Coordinates of C-alpha atoms in Angstrom, one line a residue:
M1 CA 16.8 9.9 12.6
S2 CA 13.6 8.2 12.7
R3 CA 12.6 5.4 10.3
S4 CA 8.8 4.3 9.5
V5 CA 8.1 0.7 9.3
K6 CA 5.4 -0.3 6.9
V7 CA 2.8 -2.7 8.4
A8 CA 0.0 -4.8 7.1
V9 CA -2.6 -5.3 9.8
L10 CA -4.6 -8.4 8.9
G11 CA -8.0 -8.8 10.8
A12 CA -8.1 -5.1 11.2
C13 CA -11.7 -4.5 11.8
G14 CA -12.1 -6.8 14.9
W15 CA -11.3 -5.8 18.4
M16 CA -7.8 -6.5 18.2
G17 CA -7.1 -5.1 14.9
K18 CA -8.7 -1.8 15.9
V19 CA -6.3 -1.7 19.0
H20 CA -3.5 -2.4 17.0
T21 CA -4.3 0.1 14.2
M22 CA -4.9 2.9 16.7
S23 CA -1.6 2.0 18.5
Y24 CA 0.7 2.1 15.4
R25 CA -0.7 5.7 14.9
N26 CA -0.2 6.8 18.4
I27 CA 3.6 5.9 18.7
P28 CA 4.8 9.3 18.1
F29 CA 2.5 10.8 20.4
V30 CA 3.4 8.6 23.3
F31 CA 7.0 7.5 22.7
G32 CA 8.2 10.0 20.2
S33 CA 9.8 9.2 16.8
D34 CA 13.3 8.6 17.6
K35 CA 13.0 4.8 18.1
G36 CA 10.8 4.2 15.0
T37 CA 7.1 4.9 13.9
A38 CA 4.8 2.9 11.7
E39 CA 3.0 3.5 8.3
I40 CA -0.3 1.4 7.9
A41 CA 0.4 0.3 4.3
W42 CA -2.6 -2.5 4.4
L43 CA -5.8 -3.1 6.2
V44 CA -7.3 -6.7 5.6
D45 CA -10.5 -8.0 6.8
G46 CA -13.1 -10.5 5.9
S47 CA -15.8 -7.8 5.8
E48 CA -15.7 -5.2 3.1
Q49 CA -18.4 -3.1 4.9
A50 CA -16.1 -2.9 7.9
L51 CA -13.1 -2.3 5.6
E52 CA -14.7 0.7 3.9
K53 CA -15.2 2.4 7.3
A54 CA -11.7 1.6 8.3
G55 CA -10.3 2.9 5.1
K56 CA -11.8 6.3 5.9
L57 CA -9.8 6.3 9.1
V58 CA -6.6 5.3 7.4
P59 CA -6.9 6.9 3.8
N60 CA -3.5 5.8 2.6
A61 CA -3.8 2.1 3.4
K62 CA -4.5 -0.5 0.7
L63 CA -7.7 -2.5 1.6
S64 CA -8.3 -6.1 0.7
T65 CA -10.1 -9.1 1.9
D66 CA -7.3 -11.4 1.1
W67 CA -4.4 -11.6 3.4
R68 CA -2.3 -13.0 0.6
A69 CA -2.1 -10.0 -1.2
A70 CA -0.8 -7.8 1.6
V71 CA 1.9 -10.6 2.5
A72 CA 2.9 -10.7 -1.0
D73 CA 3.8 -6.8 -1.2
S74 CA 7.3 -6.4 -1.2
S75 CA 7.1 -3.0 0.6
V76 CA 5.5 -4.5 3.6
E77 CA 8.1 -5.0 6.5
L78 CA 5.9 -6.2 9.2
V79 CA 2.8 -8.5 9.1
D80 CA 0.5 -8.1 12.1
I81 CA -2.0 -11.0 12.4
C82 CA -5.1 -10.5 14.4
L83 CA -6.9 -13.2 12.6
P84 CA -8.9 -16.1 14.2
D85 CA -6.5 -18.5 16.0
S86 CA -6.9 -21.3 13.3
L87 CA -5.2 -19.0 10.7
H88 CA -2.2 -18.0 12.8
H89 CA 0.2 -20.7 11.8
E90 CA -0.6 -20.5 8.0
V91 CA -0.4 -16.9 7.7
A92 CA 2.7 -16.4 10.1
K93 CA 4.4 -19.1 8.0
A94 CA 3.7 -17.4 4.6
A95 CA 5.0 -14.0 6.0
L96 CA 8.1 -15.6 7.5
L97 CA 9.1 -17.3 4.1
Q98 CA 8.7 -14.0 2.3
G99 CA 11.4 -12.7 5.1
K100 CA 8.8 -10.4 6.9
H101 CA 8.9 -9.6 10.4
V102 CA 6.0 -11.0 12.0
Y103 CA 3.9 -9.7 15.1
C104 CA 1.0 -12.4 16.0
E105 CA -1.8 -12.4 18.5
K106 CA -1.9 -15.2 21.0
P107 CA -2.1 -18.1 20.7
L108 CA 0.9 -18.3 18.2
A109 CA -0.3 -21.6 16.8
N110 CA -2.8 -24.7 17.1
T111 CA 0.1 -26.8 18.4
A112 CA 3.4 -26.8 19.8
T113 CA 4.9 -28.5 16.5
E114 CA 3.5 -25.6 14.5
A115 CA 4.9 -23.0 16.9
R116 CA 8.3 -24.8 16.7
E117 CA 8.1 -24.7 12.8
L118 CA 7.4 -21.0 12.9
A119 CA 10.2 -20.2 15.4
D120 CA 12.8 -22.2 13.4
I121 CA 11.9 -20.5 10.1
A122 CA 12.1 -17.2 11.9
A123 CA 15.7 -17.9 13.1
E124 CA 16.7 -19.1 9.7
K125 CA 15.3 -15.8 8.3
G126 CA 16.8 -13.6 10.9
V127 CA 13.4 -11.6 11.4
I128 CA 11.9 -10.0 14.2
T129 CA 9.1 -11.9 15.9
R130 CA 6.8 -11.1 18.6
V131 CA 3.4 -12.6 20.3
G132 CA 0.7 -10.7 21.5
H133 CA 1.1 -11.2 25.2
A134 CA 0.5 -7.6 26.3
F135 CA -0.6 -8.0 30.0
P136 CA 3.0 -8.4 31.3
R137 CA 4.0 -5.2 29.5
N138 CA 2.2 -3.2 32.1
P139 CA 4.8 -1.5 33.8
I140 CA 4.0 -2.9 37.3
H141 CA 5.0 -6.1 36.3
D142 CA 8.4 -4.5 35.5
V143 CA 8.5 -3.8 39.2
A144 CA 7.6 -7.4 40.0
K145 CA 10.3 -8.9 37.7
D146 CA 13.0 -6.4 39.3
I147 CA 12.0 -7.7 42.9
I148 CA 12.2 -11.4 41.5
D149 CA 15.6 -11.0 39.7
S150 CA 17.2 -8.9 42.6
G151 CA 16.5 -11.8 45.1
E152 CA 14.2 -9.8 47.5
I153 CA 11.8 -12.6 47.7
G154 CA 14.4 -15.4 47.6
D155 CA 13.9 -18.6 45.8
I156 CA 10.5 -19.1 44.4
K157 CA 8.6 -22.0 45.7
L158 CA 4.9 -21.3 44.8
F159 CA 2.9 -19.6 42.0
R160 CA -0.8 -19.0 42.1
A161 CA -2.8 -17.4 39.3
C162 CA -6.2 -17.1 37.6
Q163 CA -8.0 -15.4 34.7
H164 CA -11.8 -15.4 34.6
V165 CA -14.4 -13.8 32.6
D166 CA -18.2 -14.4 32.3
V167 CA -19.0 -13.7 28.8
L168 CA -20.2 -17.3 28.2
G169 CA -21.4 -17.8 32.1
D170 CA -25.1 -17.7 31.3
P171 CA -26.0 -21.1 29.6
N172 CA -28.2 -19.0 27.2
A173 CA -25.3 -16.8 26.0
P174 CA -25.1 -17.3 22.2
F175 CA -22.6 -18.9 20.5
M176 CA -19.5 -17.2 19.2
W177 CA -16.5 -18.1 17.0
R178 CA -14.2 -18.4 20.3
A179 CA -16.4 -21.5 21.1
D180 CA -15.8 -23.4 17.8
G181 CA -12.9 -25.9 17.9
K182 CA -12.4 -25.4 14.0
L183 CA -11.7 -21.7 14.4
A184 CA -10.2 -21.7 18.0
P185 CA -8.9 -25.3 18.3
T186 CA -7.4 -24.7 21.8
G187 CA -10.4 -23.1 23.3
I188 CA -10.1 -21.2 26.8
V189 CA -6.6 -22.7 27.0
G190 CA -5.0 -20.8 24.3
D191 CA -7.4 -17.7 24.5
T192 CA -7.1 -17.0 28.1
G193 CA -4.8 -19.6 29.6
S194 CA -2.0 -18.6 27.5
H195 CA -2.2 -14.9 29.2
V196 CA -1.5 -16.6 32.6
F197 CA 1.3 -18.8 31.1
S198 CA 3.0 -15.6 29.8
F199 CA 3.3 -14.3 33.3
M200 CA 4.5 -17.8 34.3
E201 CA 7.3 -17.7 31.7
R202 CA 8.3 -14.0 32.1
L203 CA 8.3 -14.0 36.2
V204 CA 9.0 -17.7 37.3
G205 CA 10.5 -19.7 34.3
R206 CA 9.7 -22.5 32.2
V207 CA 7.3 -25.3 33.2
S208 CA 8.5 -29.0 33.4
E209 CA 5.3 -30.9 34.0
L210 CA 1.7 -30.4 34.5
I211 CA -1.7 -32.0 35.2
A212 CA -4.9 -30.4 34.0
D213 CA -8.7 -30.9 34.1
C214 CA -10.3 -29.1 31.0
A215 CA -14.3 -29.0 30.4
I216 CA -16.8 -27.8 28.3
V217 CA -19.4 -26.5 30.9
T218 CA -22.4 -25.6 28.4
H219 CA -22.5 -28.1 25.5
K220 CA -24.7 -26.3 23.2
R221 CA -25.6 -22.7 22.7
P222 CA -28.2 -20.6 20.6
V223 CA -26.9 -19.2 17.3
V224 CA -27.3 -15.5 16.8
A225 CA -25.7 -14.0 13.7
G226 CA -22.8 -11.7 14.5
F227 CA -22.8 -12.2 18.3
N228 CA -19.2 -11.4 19.8
Y229 CA -17.7 -9.7 22.8
G230 CA -19.5 -6.5 23.5
S231 CA -22.6 -7.3 21.3
G232 CA -26.0 -7.8 22.9
A233 CA -28.7 -10.3 21.8
E234 CA -32.2 -10.8 22.6
L235 CA -33.4 -14.5 22.1
T236 CA -36.6 -15.4 20.7
G237 CA -36.5 -19.1 21.7
N238 CA -36.5 -20.2 18.3
E239 CA -32.8 -20.1 17.5
D240 CA -30.9 -22.9 16.0
M241 CA -28.4 -24.5 18.6
A242 CA -24.7 -24.9 18.0
E243 CA -22.3 -27.4 19.7
V244 CA -19.6 -25.9 21.9
T245 CA -16.3 -27.9 20.5
N246 CA -13.5 -26.4 22.6
T247 CA -12.8 -26.0 26.3
D248 CA -14.6 -23.6 28.7
A249 CA -12.7 -24.0 31.9
T250 CA -9.2 -25.4 33.1
N251 CA -7.7 -26.1 36.3
L252 CA -4.1 -27.1 36.6
L253 CA -1.0 -28.1 38.9
C254 CA 2.2 -27.5 37.6
R255 CA 6.1 -27.9 38.3
F256 CA 8.6 -25.5 37.2
K257 CA 12.1 -26.5 36.0
N258 CA 13.4 -24.2 39.0
G259 CA 11.5 -26.6 41.4
A260 CA 8.8 -24.0 42.2
M261 CA 5.0 -25.6 42.1
G262 CA 2.1 -23.7 40.5
I263 CA -1.6 -23.8 40.9
V264 CA -3.6 -22.1 37.9
D265 CA -7.3 -21.9 37.0
F266 CA -9.0 -19.9 34.1
S267 CA -12.3 -19.9 32.4
R268 CA -15.0 -17.9 30.4
V269 CA -18.0 -19.1 32.3
A270 CA -17.3 -17.5 36.0
T271 CA -20.5 -16.1 36.4
G272 CA -20.2 -12.4 37.6
R273 CA -16.5 -12.2 37.1
K274 CA -16.3 -9.4 34.2
F275 CA -12.6 -9.9 34.2
K276 CA -10.6 -11.3 37.2
Q277 CA -6.8 -11.6 36.6
T278 CA -4.5 -12.3 39.7
Y279 CA -1.1 -13.8 40.7
E280 CA 0.7 -14.6 43.9
I281 CA 4.2 -15.5 43.8
Y282 CA 5.7 -16.9 47.1
G283 CA 9.5 -17.1 47.8
T284 CA 11.8 -18.2 50.8
R285 CA 12.2 -14.4 51.8
G286 CA 9.0 -12.8 50.8
S287 CA 6.1 -12.6 48.3
I288 CA 4.4 -10.5 45.7
A289 CA 0.7 -10.3 44.9
Y290 CA -1.1 -8.6 41.9
D291 CA -4.8 -8.2 41.2
Y292 CA -5.8 -6.6 37.8
D293 CA -8.6 -4.6 39.8
E294 CA -5.7 -2.6 41.1
V295 CA -4.0 -2.6 37.6
N296 CA -0.9 -0.6 38.4
R297 CA -0.3 -1.8 42.0
L298 CA 1.6 -4.7 43.5
R299 CA 1.8 -5.9 46.9
F300 CA 5.1 -6.9 48.5
Y301 CA 6.0 -8.7 51.5
T302 CA 9.5 -9.2 52.8
N303 CA 10.9 -11.1 55.9
D304 CA 13.7 -8.3 56.1
D305 CA 11.1 -6.1 57.9
V306 CA 11.3 -6.0 61.6
V307 CA 9.2 -8.8 63.6
G308 CA 5.9 -7.3 64.6
R309 CA 6.0 -4.9 61.5
R310 CA 5.9 -7.3 58.8
G311 CA 3.0 -7.2 56.3
F312 CA 2.2 -6.6 52.7
R313 CA 3.0 -3.0 51.4
E314 CA 1.3 -1.5 48.5
I315 CA 3.8 -0.4 45.6
D316 CA 2.1 2.0 42.7
V317 CA 4.3 2.1 39.7
G318 CA 4.8 5.6 38.6
P319 CA 7.0 7.9 36.4
E320 CA 10.2 6.5 37.9
N321 CA 9.5 3.8 35.3
A322 CA 10.1 5.3 31.9
T323 CA 7.5 3.4 30.2
Y324 CA 5.1 4.6 32.6
A325 CA 6.4 8.1 32.4
A326 CA 5.7 8.3 28.7
F327 CA 1.9 8.3 29.4
L328 CA 1.4 9.9 32.8
P329 CA 3.5 12.3 35.2
I330 CA 1.7 10.9 38.4
A331 CA 1.5 7.4 39.9
N332 CA -1.7 5.5 40.5
F333 CA -3.5 7.3 37.4
A334 CA -4.0 3.9 35.9
L335 CA -2.6 2.5 32.7
G336 CA -5.0 0.0 31.2
Y337 CA -5.1 -2.8 28.5
N338 CA -5.0 -0.5 25.5
E339 CA -1.8 1.2 27.1
S340 CA -0.3 -2.3 27.4
K341 CA -0.9 -2.9 23.9
Q342 CA 0.7 0.5 22.9
I343 CA 3.6 -0.4 24.9
E344 CA 4.1 -3.9 23.0
I345 CA 3.5 -2.3 19.7
A346 CA 5.9 0.4 20.1
E347 CA 8.4 -2.4 21.2
V348 CA 7.7 -4.2 18.2
V349 CA 8.6 -1.2 15.9
R350 CA 11.6 -0.6 17.9
S351 CA 12.8 -4.0 17.7
I352 CA 12.7 -3.8 13.8
V353 CA 14.4 -0.4 13.7
T354 CA 17.1 -1.6 16.2
G355 CA 17.3 -5.2 15.1
E356 CA 16.9 -6.1 18.9
Q357 CA 14.5 -8.9 19.8
M358 CA 12.2 -8.3 22.7
W359 CA 10.4 -10.7 24.7
P360 CA 7.9 -12.6 24.1
T361 CA 9.4 -13.8 20.8
F362 CA 8.2 -16.8 18.8
E363 CA 10.8 -18.8 21.0
S364 CA 8.8 -17.8 24.1
G365 CA 5.6 -18.4 22.1
H366 CA 6.7 -22.0 21.3
H367 CA 7.0 -22.7 25.3
I368 CA 3.8 -21.1 26.1
T369 CA 2.1 -23.3 23.2
Q370 CA 3.9 -26.3 24.8
I371 CA 2.0 -25.6 28.0
V372 CA -1.3 -25.2 26.1
D373 CA -0.7 -28.7 24.3
A374 CA 0.2 -30.2 27.7
C375 CA -3.0 -29.0 29.3
L376 CA -5.1 -30.5 26.5
D377 CA -3.1 -33.6 26.3
S378 CA -2.9 -34.2 30.2
S379 CA -7.0 -33.6 30.4
R380 CA -7.6 -36.2 27.7
L381 CA -5.1 -38.9 29.1
R382 CA -6.1 -38.0 32.8
Q383 CA -2.4 -37.9 33.9
W384 CA 0.8 -35.7 34.4
V385 CA 2.5 -34.6 31.2
S386 CA 6.1 -33.7 30.8
I387 CA 7.3 -30.6 28.9
A388 CA 10.8 -30.9 27.2

């Protein structure tokens, strides 16, 4: 018999909060009810006006501007954190100490030390944890992992990846909270780099050392009230200017514990790249390549093909993958970002119902945060940094 998990969504009225709220409600429509459903018990946000609108869509939810009220509610089983980065550690720790299951958007914490503390408390309390790295939950990356784990490309020797957007490519693009080092201490490294790092951890393995170059490309930006992703702004020329206090762009080289090498770059200032995400993984017997512009397609090369007929072949994930089949009966119809979040959220609920942790837990989140720390330290010190 299905069980419904009571959830408090914190930061419910922002981009991620809306996606999470929608995904909880859609679980039975996509995956059925036998592996658990969710009841949204609390919506928490800093905007009372936005909460009033959201409350009409989730009429049984309690509304509050204070996350502490939701965390203190003994009926809440799962605390879902979609708040600014600077609050992740404080809120997650408070929820864990209350014995709640915690699902936290990335980055898990501001530092690896904070992330380690959260992982340790979670282990002590015996609760389910999850970090919001949804991109690798696109079913095409299940195909990539199967190919790697089966040995079809041999031993991995080289990983290349990037992720770029141009939301701050224009020097006159207004200031937003993501450029504020107080609200988002790790900047683009924790915001975007962590997505690439999640692919690295999932598909290749753990990183042992790296050297990184992090930069602020535009140091001051005009202030336009309420500016964020998806909102337009017309400048008058009389705006106050705000200092950008975290990283815009990063290039890095790394070594994995298995001996593989890595080359990675990411930014929020790649003019013309609305969203670019790619990876290439080269092994001793073959290779795979992925480009988000073909979101459910993988390219696969193998030395097992006859000489003269070798080349990259296209693989489109389809209904042979059970997760894909929950959405669509035909391959190449494209599952996008919201569907990846839907998969992730259904897995969070399933983990709570079954008691089985699913990747990425706070342990994985700790390693990914170690990579973030190492990037920032390496750039500051101008040298290679080891990761324990």
